[in-house]
Coordinates of C-alpha atoms in Angstrom, one line a residue:
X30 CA 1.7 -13.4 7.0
X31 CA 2.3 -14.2 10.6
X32 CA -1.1 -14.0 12.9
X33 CA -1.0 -11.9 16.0
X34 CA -3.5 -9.5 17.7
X35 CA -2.2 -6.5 15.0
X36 CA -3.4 -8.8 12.5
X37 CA -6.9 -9.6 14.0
X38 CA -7.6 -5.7 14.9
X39 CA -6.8 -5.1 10.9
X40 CA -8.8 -7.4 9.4
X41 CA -11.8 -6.1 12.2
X42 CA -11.2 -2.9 10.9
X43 CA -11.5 -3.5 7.4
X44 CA -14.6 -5.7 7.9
X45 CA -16.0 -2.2 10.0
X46 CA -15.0 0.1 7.1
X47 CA -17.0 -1.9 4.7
X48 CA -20.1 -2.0 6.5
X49 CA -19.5 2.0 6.8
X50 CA -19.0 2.3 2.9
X51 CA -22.4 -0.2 2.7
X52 CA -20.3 -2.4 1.0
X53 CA -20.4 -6.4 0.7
X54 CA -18.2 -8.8 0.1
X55 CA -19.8 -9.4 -2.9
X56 CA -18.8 -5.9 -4.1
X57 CA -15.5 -6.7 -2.7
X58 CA -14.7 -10.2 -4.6
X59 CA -15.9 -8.3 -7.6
X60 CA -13.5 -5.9 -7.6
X61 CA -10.6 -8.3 -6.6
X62 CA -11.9 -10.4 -9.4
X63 CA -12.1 -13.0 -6.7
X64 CA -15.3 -15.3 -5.9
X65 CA -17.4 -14.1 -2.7
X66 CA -16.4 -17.1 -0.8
X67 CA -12.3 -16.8 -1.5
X68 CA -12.8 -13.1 0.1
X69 CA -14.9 -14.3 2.8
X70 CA -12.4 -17.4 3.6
X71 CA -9.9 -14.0 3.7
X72 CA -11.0 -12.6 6.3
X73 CA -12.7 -15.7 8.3
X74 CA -9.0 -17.1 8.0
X75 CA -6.7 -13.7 8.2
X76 CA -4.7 -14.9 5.3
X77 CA -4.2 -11.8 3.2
X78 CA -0.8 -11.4 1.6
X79 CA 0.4 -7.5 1.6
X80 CA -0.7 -7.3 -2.2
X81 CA -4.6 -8.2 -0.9
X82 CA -4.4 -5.4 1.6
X83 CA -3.3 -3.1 -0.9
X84 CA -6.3 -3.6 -3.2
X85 CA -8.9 -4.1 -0.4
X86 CA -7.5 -0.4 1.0
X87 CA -7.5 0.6 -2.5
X88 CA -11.3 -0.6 -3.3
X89 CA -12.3 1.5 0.0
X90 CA -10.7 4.3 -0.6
X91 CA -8.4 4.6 2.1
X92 CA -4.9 4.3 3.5
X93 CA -3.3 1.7 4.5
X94 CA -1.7 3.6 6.9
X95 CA -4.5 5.2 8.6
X96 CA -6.2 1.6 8.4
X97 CA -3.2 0.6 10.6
X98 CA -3.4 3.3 13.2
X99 CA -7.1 2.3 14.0
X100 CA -6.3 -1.0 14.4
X101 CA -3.8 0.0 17.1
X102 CA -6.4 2.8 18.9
X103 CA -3.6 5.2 17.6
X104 CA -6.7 7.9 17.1
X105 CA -6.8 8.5 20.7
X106 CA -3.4 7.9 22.0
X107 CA -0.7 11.0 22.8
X108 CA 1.6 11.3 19.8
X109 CA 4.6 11.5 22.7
X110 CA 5.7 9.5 25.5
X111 CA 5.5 10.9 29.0
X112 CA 8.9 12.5 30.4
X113 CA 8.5 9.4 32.7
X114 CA 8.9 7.0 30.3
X115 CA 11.1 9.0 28.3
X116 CA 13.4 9.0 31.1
X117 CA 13.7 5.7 31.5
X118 CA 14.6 5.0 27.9
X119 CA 17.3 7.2 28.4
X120 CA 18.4 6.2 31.1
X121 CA 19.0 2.4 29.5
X122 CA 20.6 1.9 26.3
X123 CA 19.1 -1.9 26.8
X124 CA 16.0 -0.9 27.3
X125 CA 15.7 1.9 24.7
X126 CA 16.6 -1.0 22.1
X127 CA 14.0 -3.8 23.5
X128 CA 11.6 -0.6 23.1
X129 CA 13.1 0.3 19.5
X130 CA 12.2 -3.9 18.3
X131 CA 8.8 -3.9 20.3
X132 CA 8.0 -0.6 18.4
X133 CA 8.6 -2.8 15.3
X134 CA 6.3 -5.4 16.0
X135 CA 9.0 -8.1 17.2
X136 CA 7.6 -10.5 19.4
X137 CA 10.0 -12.3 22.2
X138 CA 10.8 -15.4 19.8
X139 CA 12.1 -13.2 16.7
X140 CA 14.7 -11.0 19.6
X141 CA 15.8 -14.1 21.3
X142 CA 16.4 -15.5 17.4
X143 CA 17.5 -12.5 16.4
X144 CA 20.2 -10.9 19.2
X145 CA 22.2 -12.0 21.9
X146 CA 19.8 -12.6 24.5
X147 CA 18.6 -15.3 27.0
X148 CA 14.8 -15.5 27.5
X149 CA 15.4 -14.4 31.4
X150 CA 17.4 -11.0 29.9
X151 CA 14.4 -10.5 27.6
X152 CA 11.4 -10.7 29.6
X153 CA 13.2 -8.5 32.6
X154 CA 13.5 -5.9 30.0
X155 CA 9.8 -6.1 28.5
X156 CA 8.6 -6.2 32.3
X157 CA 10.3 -2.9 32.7
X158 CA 8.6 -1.5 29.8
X159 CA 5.1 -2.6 31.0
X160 CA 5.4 -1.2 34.2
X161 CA 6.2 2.5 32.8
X162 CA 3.0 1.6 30.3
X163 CA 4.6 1.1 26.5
X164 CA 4.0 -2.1 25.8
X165 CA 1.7 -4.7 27.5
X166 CA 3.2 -8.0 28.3
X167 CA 0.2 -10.5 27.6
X168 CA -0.2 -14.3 28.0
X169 CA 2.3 -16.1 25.9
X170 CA 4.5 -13.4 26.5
X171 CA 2.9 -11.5 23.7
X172 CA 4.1 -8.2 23.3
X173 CA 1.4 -5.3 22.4
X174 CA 2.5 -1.9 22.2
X175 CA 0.4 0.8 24.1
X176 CA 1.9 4.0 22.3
X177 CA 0.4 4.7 18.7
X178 CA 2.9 4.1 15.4
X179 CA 2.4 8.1 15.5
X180 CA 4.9 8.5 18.9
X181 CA 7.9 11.2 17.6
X182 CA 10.6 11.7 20.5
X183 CA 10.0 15.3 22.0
X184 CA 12.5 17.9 20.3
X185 CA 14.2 18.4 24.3
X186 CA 13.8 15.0 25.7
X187 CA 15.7 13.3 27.3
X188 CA 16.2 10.6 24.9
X189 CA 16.9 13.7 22.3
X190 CA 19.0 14.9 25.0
X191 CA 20.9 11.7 25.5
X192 CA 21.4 10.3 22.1
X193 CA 20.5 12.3 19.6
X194 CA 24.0 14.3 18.8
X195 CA 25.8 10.8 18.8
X196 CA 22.8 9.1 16.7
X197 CA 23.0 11.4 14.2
X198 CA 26.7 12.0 13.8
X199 CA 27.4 8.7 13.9
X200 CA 24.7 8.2 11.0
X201 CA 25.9 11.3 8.7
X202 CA 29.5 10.0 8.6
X203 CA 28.9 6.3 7.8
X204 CA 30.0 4.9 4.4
X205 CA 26.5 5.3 2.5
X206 CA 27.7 3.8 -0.9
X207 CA 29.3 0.7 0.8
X208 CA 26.3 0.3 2.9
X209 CA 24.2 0.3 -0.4
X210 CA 22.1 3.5 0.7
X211 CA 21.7 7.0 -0.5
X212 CA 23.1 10.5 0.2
X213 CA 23.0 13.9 -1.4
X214 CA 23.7 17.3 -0.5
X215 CA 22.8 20.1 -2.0
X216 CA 22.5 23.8 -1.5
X217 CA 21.6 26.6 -3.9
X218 CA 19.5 30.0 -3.0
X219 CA 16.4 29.4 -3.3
X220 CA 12.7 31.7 -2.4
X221 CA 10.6 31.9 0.9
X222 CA 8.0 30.1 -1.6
X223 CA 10.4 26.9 -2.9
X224 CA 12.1 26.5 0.7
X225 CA 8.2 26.3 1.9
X226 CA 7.2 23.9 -1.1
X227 CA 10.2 21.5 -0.5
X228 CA 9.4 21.3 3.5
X229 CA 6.1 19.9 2.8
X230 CA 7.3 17.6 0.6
X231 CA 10.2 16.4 3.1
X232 CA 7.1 16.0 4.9
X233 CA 5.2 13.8 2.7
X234 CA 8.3 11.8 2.2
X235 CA 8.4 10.9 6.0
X236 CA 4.9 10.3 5.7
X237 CA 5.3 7.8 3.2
X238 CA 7.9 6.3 4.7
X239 CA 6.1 5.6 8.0
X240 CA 3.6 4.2 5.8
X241 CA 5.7 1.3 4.4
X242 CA 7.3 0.9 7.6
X243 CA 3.7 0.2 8.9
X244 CA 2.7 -1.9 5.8
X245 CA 5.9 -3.9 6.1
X246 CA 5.5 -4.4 9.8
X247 CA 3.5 -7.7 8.8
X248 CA 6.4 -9.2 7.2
X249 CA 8.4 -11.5 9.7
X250 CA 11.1 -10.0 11.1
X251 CA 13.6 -11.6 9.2
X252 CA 12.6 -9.9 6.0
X253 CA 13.3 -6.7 7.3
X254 CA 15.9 -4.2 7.8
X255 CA 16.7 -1.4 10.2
X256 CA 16.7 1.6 7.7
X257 CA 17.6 5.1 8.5
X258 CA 16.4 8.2 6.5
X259 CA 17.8 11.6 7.5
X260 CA 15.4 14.7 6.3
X261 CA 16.6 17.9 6.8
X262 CA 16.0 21.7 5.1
X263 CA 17.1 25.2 6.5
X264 CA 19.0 28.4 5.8
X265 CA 22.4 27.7 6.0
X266 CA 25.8 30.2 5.6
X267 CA 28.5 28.5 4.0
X268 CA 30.9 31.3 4.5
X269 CA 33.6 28.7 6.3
X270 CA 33.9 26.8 3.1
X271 CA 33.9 30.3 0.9
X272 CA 36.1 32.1 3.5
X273 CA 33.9 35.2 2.7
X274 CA 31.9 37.0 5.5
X275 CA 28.2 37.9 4.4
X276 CA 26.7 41.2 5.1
X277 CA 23.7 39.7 6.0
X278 CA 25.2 37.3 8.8
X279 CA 24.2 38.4 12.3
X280 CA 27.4 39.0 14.6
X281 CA 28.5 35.9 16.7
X282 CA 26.9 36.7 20.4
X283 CA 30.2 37.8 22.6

């Protein structure tokens, strides 16, 4: 597990969270079935695999993911980017994409490792996302992101506005099986009270799949993968693939 500033406001957070439960780490090692000074030498030296964090989370009764977002000051940031910034991301498919990896925890070593660019390219880019305030650029050229993991896009924003047709088609009509993903369709009629139930389960779906994002976000870059998931539920007519005209279809606007 790579050390960084993320790191070091987890581990404070956890050691916080503990004094609030009145824990020790005495409590702790026992139910890690470690000795008290192995889970002290954990936190002293910040060297807990992904499996530890599960179980310390675990013993206090909390989620990972909401452990995470304190460690970044999520709690009191906006859960969208200004129009400003916004704008700018729009405005620079570059930019947008050094954004997209900063996002993602990547510090400047794993993008120049990782894509085709030169260390003057990189840091113009990450100087232009400090100055409209989304990341900081620290000493060391250590990125730290200044939006919470909570940021969504707005629904009419220009990046939405933009990008968002071309993302999307060009994601829906990609080969899923060759890529080794997933994709089903499937439409049946269904009750105001099932369509309700399934949309809050899309939504705990998307909530857990934040919540492995940020999890996996200690990993090195190179052990990860960009992965898209697509959630989507609504009424929809199929009377072009029937050729029959519903009753209940509203006439096209002239």
């Amino acid at each position: 597990m790579r050390e960084d500033p993320q790191t070091s406001g987890l581990v404070e957070v956890l050691k916080k969270l503990l004094k609030a439960r009145g824990a020790t780490y005495r409590d702790l090692a026992r139910a890690l079935e470690l000795s008290e000074p192995s889970v002290k030498r954990l936190f002293s030296e910040r060297t807990f695999t992904l499996q530890r964090l599960e179980q310390v989370c675990a013993f206090l009764e909390v989620d990972f993911f909401e452990v995470a977002k304190l460690a970044r000051g999520a709690t009191a940031g906006s859960d969208q980017m200004t129009i400003a910034q916004e704008t700018a991301l729009a405005a620079d498919p570059k930019l947008l994409g050094m954004f997209y990896l900063c996002y993602n925890d990547w510090q400047l070593a794993d993008m120049l490792e990782g894509y085709h660019l030169t260390r003057p390219e990189a840091l113009k880019l990450l100087l232009k996302l400090d100055k409209v305030g989304l990341i900081e650029l620290q000493p060391g050229d250590a990125v730290r992101l200044k939006v919470p993991k909570t940021v969504r896009l707005r629904h009419d924003g220009p990046i939405r506005k933009a990008h968002g047709k071309s993302v999307v088609t060009s994601f829906i009509l990609a080969d899923f099986v060759e890529a080794g993903g997933l994709f089903r369709f499937e439409f049946r009629e269904l009750s105001r009270a099932s369509f309700e139930l399934l949309q809050r389960r899309l939504n705990r779906v998307a909530a857990e799949f934040n919540e492995l994002a940020e999890l996996d976000s200690y990993l090195p870059s190179d052990q990860r993968t960009t992965i898209g998931m697509a959630l989507g539920i609504r009424p929809w007519t199929m009377s072009w693939v029937t050729g029959l005209k519903s009753r209940k279809e509203k006439p096209a606007p002239a």
